[in-house]
Short mmCIF file of C-alpha atoms in Angstrom, two decimals:
data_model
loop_
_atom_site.label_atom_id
_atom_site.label_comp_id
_atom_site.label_asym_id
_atom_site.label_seq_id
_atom_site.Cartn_x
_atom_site.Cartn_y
_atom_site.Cartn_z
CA UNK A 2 -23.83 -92.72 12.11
CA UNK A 3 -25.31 -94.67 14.57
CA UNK A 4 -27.23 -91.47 16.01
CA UNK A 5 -28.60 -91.21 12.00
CA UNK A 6 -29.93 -94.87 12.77
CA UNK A 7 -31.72 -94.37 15.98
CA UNK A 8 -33.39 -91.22 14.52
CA UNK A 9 -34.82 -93.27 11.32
CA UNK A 10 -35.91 -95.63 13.78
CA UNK A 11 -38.59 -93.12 15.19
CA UNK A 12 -39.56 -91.65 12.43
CA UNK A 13 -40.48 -95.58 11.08
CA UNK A 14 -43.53 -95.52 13.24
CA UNK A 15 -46.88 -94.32 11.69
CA UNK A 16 -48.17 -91.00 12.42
CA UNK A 17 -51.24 -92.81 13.49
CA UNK A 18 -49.39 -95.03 15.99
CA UNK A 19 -47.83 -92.24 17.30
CA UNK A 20 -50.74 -89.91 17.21
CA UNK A 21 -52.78 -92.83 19.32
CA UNK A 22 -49.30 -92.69 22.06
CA UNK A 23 -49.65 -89.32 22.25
CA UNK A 24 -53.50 -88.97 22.89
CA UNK A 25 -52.71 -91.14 26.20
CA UNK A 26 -50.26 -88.13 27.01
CA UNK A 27 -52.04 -85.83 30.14
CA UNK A 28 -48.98 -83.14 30.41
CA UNK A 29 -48.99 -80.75 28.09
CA UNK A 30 -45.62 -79.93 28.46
CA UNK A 31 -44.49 -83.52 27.48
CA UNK A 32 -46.74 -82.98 24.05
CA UNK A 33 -44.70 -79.66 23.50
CA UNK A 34 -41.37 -81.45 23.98
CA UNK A 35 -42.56 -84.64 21.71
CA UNK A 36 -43.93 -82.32 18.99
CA UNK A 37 -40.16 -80.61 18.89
CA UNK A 38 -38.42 -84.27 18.32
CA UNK A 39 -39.15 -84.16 14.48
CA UNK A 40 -41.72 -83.24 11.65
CA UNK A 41 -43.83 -86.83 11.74
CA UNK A 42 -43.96 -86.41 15.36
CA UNK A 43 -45.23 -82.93 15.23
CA UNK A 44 -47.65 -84.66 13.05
CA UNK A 45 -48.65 -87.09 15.64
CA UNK A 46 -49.17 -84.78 18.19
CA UNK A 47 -51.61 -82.59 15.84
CA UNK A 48 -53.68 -85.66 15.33
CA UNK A 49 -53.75 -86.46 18.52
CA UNK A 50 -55.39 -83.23 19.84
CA UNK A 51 -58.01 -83.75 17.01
CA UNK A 52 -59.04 -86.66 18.55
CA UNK A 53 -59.66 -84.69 22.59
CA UNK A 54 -63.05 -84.06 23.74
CA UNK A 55 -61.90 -82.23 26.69
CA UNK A 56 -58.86 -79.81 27.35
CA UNK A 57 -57.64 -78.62 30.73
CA UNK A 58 -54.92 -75.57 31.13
CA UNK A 59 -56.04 -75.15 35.04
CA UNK A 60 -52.91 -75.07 37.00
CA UNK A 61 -50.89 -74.40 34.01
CA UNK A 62 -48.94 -71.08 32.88
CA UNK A 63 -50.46 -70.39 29.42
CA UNK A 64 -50.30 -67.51 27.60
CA UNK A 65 -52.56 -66.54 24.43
CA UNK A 66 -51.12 -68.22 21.19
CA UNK A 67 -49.98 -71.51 22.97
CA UNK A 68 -53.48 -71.54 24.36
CA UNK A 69 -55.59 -70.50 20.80
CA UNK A 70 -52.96 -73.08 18.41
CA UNK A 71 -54.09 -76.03 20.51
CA UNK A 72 -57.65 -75.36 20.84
CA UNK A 73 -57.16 -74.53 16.85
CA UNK A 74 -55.92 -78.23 16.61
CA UNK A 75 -58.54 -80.20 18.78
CA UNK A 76 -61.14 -80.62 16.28
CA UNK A 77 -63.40 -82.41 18.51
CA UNK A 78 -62.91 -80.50 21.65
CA UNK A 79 -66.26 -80.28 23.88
CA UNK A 80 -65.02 -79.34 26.96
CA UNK A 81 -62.84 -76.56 27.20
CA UNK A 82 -61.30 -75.41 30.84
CA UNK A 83 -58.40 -72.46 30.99
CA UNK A 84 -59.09 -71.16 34.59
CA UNK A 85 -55.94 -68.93 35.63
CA UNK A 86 -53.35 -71.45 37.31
CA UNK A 87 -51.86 -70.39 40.60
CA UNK A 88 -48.82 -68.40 38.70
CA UNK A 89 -51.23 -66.35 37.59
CA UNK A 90 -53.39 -66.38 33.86
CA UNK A 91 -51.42 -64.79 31.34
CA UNK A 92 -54.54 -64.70 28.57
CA UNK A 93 -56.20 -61.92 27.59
CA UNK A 94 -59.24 -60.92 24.84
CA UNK A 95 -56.66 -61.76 21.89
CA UNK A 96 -56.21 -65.00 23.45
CA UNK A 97 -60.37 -65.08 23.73
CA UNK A 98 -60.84 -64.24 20.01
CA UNK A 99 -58.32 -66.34 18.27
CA UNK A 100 -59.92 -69.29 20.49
CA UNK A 101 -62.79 -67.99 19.10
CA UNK A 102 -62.07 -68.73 15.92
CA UNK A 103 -61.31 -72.33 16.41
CA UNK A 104 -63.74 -74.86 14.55
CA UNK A 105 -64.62 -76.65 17.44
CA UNK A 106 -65.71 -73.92 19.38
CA UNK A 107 -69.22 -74.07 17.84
CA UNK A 108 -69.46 -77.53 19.36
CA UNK A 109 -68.27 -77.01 22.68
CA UNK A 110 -70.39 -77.80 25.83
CA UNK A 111 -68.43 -76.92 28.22
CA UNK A 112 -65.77 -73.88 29.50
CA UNK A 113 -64.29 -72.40 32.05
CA UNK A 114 -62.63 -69.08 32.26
CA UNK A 115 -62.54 -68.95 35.84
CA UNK A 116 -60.16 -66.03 37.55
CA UNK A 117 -58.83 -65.10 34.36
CA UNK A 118 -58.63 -61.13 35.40
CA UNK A 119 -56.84 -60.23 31.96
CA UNK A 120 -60.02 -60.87 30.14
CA UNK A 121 -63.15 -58.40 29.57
CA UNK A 122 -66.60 -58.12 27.80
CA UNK A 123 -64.49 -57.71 24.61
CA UNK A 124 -62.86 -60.74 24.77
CA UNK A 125 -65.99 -63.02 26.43
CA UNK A 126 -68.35 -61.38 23.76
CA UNK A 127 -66.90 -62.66 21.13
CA UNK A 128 -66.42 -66.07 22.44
CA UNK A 129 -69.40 -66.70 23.49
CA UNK A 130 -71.46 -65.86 20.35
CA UNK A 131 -69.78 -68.87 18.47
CA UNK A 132 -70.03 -70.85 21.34
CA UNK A 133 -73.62 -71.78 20.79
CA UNK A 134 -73.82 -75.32 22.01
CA UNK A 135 -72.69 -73.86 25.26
CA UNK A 136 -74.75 -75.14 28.05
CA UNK A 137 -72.05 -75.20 31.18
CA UNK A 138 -69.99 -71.40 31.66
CA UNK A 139 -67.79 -70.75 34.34
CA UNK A 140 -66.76 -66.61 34.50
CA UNK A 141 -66.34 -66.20 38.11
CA UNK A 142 -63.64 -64.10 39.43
CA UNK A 143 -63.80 -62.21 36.52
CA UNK A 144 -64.25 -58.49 35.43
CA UNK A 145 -67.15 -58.55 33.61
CA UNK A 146 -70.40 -56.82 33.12
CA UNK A 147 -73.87 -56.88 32.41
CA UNK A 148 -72.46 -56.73 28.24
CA UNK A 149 -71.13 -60.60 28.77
CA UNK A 150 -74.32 -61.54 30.17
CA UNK A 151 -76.36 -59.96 27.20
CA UNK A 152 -73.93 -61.86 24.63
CA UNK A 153 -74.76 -64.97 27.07
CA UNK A 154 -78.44 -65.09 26.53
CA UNK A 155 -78.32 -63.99 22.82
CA UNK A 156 -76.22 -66.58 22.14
CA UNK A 157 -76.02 -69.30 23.99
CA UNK A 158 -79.78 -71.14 23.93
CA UNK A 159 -78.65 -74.52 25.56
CA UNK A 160 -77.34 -72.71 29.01
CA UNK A 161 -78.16 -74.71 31.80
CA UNK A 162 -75.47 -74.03 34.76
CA UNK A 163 -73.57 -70.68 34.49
CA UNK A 164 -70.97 -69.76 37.65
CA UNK A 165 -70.77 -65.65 38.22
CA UNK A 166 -69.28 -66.01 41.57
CA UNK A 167 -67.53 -62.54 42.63
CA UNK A 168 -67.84 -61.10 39.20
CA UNK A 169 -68.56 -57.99 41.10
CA UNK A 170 -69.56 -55.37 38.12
CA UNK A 171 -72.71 -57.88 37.25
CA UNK A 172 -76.06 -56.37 38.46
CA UNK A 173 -79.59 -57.49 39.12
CA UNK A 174 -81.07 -55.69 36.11
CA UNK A 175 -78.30 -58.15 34.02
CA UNK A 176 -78.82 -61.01 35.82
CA UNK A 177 -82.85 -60.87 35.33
CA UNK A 178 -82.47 -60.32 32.14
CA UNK A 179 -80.75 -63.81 31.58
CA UNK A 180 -83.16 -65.26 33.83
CA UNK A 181 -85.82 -63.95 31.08
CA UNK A 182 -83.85 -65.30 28.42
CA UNK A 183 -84.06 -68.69 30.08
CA UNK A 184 -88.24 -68.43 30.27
CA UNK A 185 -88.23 -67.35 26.27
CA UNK A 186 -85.85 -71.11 25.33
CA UNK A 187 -88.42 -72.82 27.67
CA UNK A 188 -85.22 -73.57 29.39
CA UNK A 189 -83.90 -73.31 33.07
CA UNK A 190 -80.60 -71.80 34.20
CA UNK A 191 -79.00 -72.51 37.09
CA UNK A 192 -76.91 -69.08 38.69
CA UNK A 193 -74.34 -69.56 40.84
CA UNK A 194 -73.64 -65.76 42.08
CA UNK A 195 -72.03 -65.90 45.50
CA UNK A 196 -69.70 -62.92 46.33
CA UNK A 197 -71.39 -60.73 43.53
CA UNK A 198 -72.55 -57.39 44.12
CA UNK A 199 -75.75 -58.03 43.47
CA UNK A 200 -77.49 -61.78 45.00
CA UNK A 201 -81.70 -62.64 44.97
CA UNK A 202 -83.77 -65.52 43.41
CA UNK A 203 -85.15 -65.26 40.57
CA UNK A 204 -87.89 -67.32 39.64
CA UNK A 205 -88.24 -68.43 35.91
CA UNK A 206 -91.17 -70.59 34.44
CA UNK A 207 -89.72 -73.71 35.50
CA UNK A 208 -88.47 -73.63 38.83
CA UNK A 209 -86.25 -70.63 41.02
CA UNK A 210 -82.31 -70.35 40.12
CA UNK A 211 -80.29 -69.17 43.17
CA UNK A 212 -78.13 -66.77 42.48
#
């Protein structure tokens, strides 16, 4: 009975009160544990992704639906990092789509996919052309190819900084053509390329990007 008690006690708080708690939450594993305690919390902890501009799984063992259903829930997410954690990345292109899908992804600025190795061209392609307020990218350590970068400047008009270090299938006939994607938006790209295959400047109609 008095277990019964205690447990209406909780659930007395708002879902807004809780939702605010929550948002000061930094581990996601605490979220996960709070959003199992009961339905309004679950609740809480919904509301309180919808209310994160920025989401870091770096250092963290995520795999591809835990990653997608909270990006699905952070409505307002602009910064988006999932760089592979040091027990090793466990998303792949499903992982990259269903983010993909997300409603926020349209918005964000910012993301990182740094050292994920399970992803390809499939999975960054389809990303990227819904991320089109993209203007920071981070695919180093990564197995793409010159296909990613196409997707990249098709899609993604706001680019300013992208990071390419030791993506080792990228070329120089891929990377000038994003540099001449960056002289058509009037725009200047900055190419961080160090370990690549392929490393030059490139000079667009603004100033040279070292790559």
């Amino acid at each position: 009975m008095r277990e019964n008690e205690e447990e209406a006690q909780i659930d007395r708080l708002p879902v807004d009160l809780l939702a605010h708690i929550f948002f000061l939450l930094s581990s996601f594993r605490d979220l996960a544990q709070a959003s199992g305690v009961s339905r309004k919390w679950r609740q809480g902890v919904k509301r309180s992704l919808g209310r994160r501009e920025k989401l870091s799984f770096a250092g963290m063992k995520m795999d591809d639906d835990s990653t997608s259903r909270l990006v699905q829930d952070a409505y307002c997410l602009k910064e988006l990092d999932i760089s592979r954690s040091c027990w090793g990345s466990q998303i792949t292109d499903n992982g990259l789509y269903k983010i993909s899908l997300a409603k926020c992804v349209s918005n964000l600025t910012s993301i990182s996919l740094w050292g994920m190795t399970g992803i390809t061209d499939k999975g960054v392609i389809q990303l990227v052309s819904r991320a089109i307020s993209l203007q920071n990218l981070n695919i180093g350590g990564t197995f793409i190819t010159d296909d990613s970068l196409v997707a990249i400047a098709n899609n993604c008009p706001q680019l300013k900084a992208i990071v390419l270090w030791s993506c080792r299938l990228v070329t120089e006939s891929g990377l000038i053509m994003l540099s001449h994607s960056s002289d058509k938006a009037q725009r200047a790209a900055s190419i961080n390329l160090k370990g690549s295959s392929s490393a030059c400047l490139i000079s667009t109609g603004h100033h040279p990007v070292w790559v």
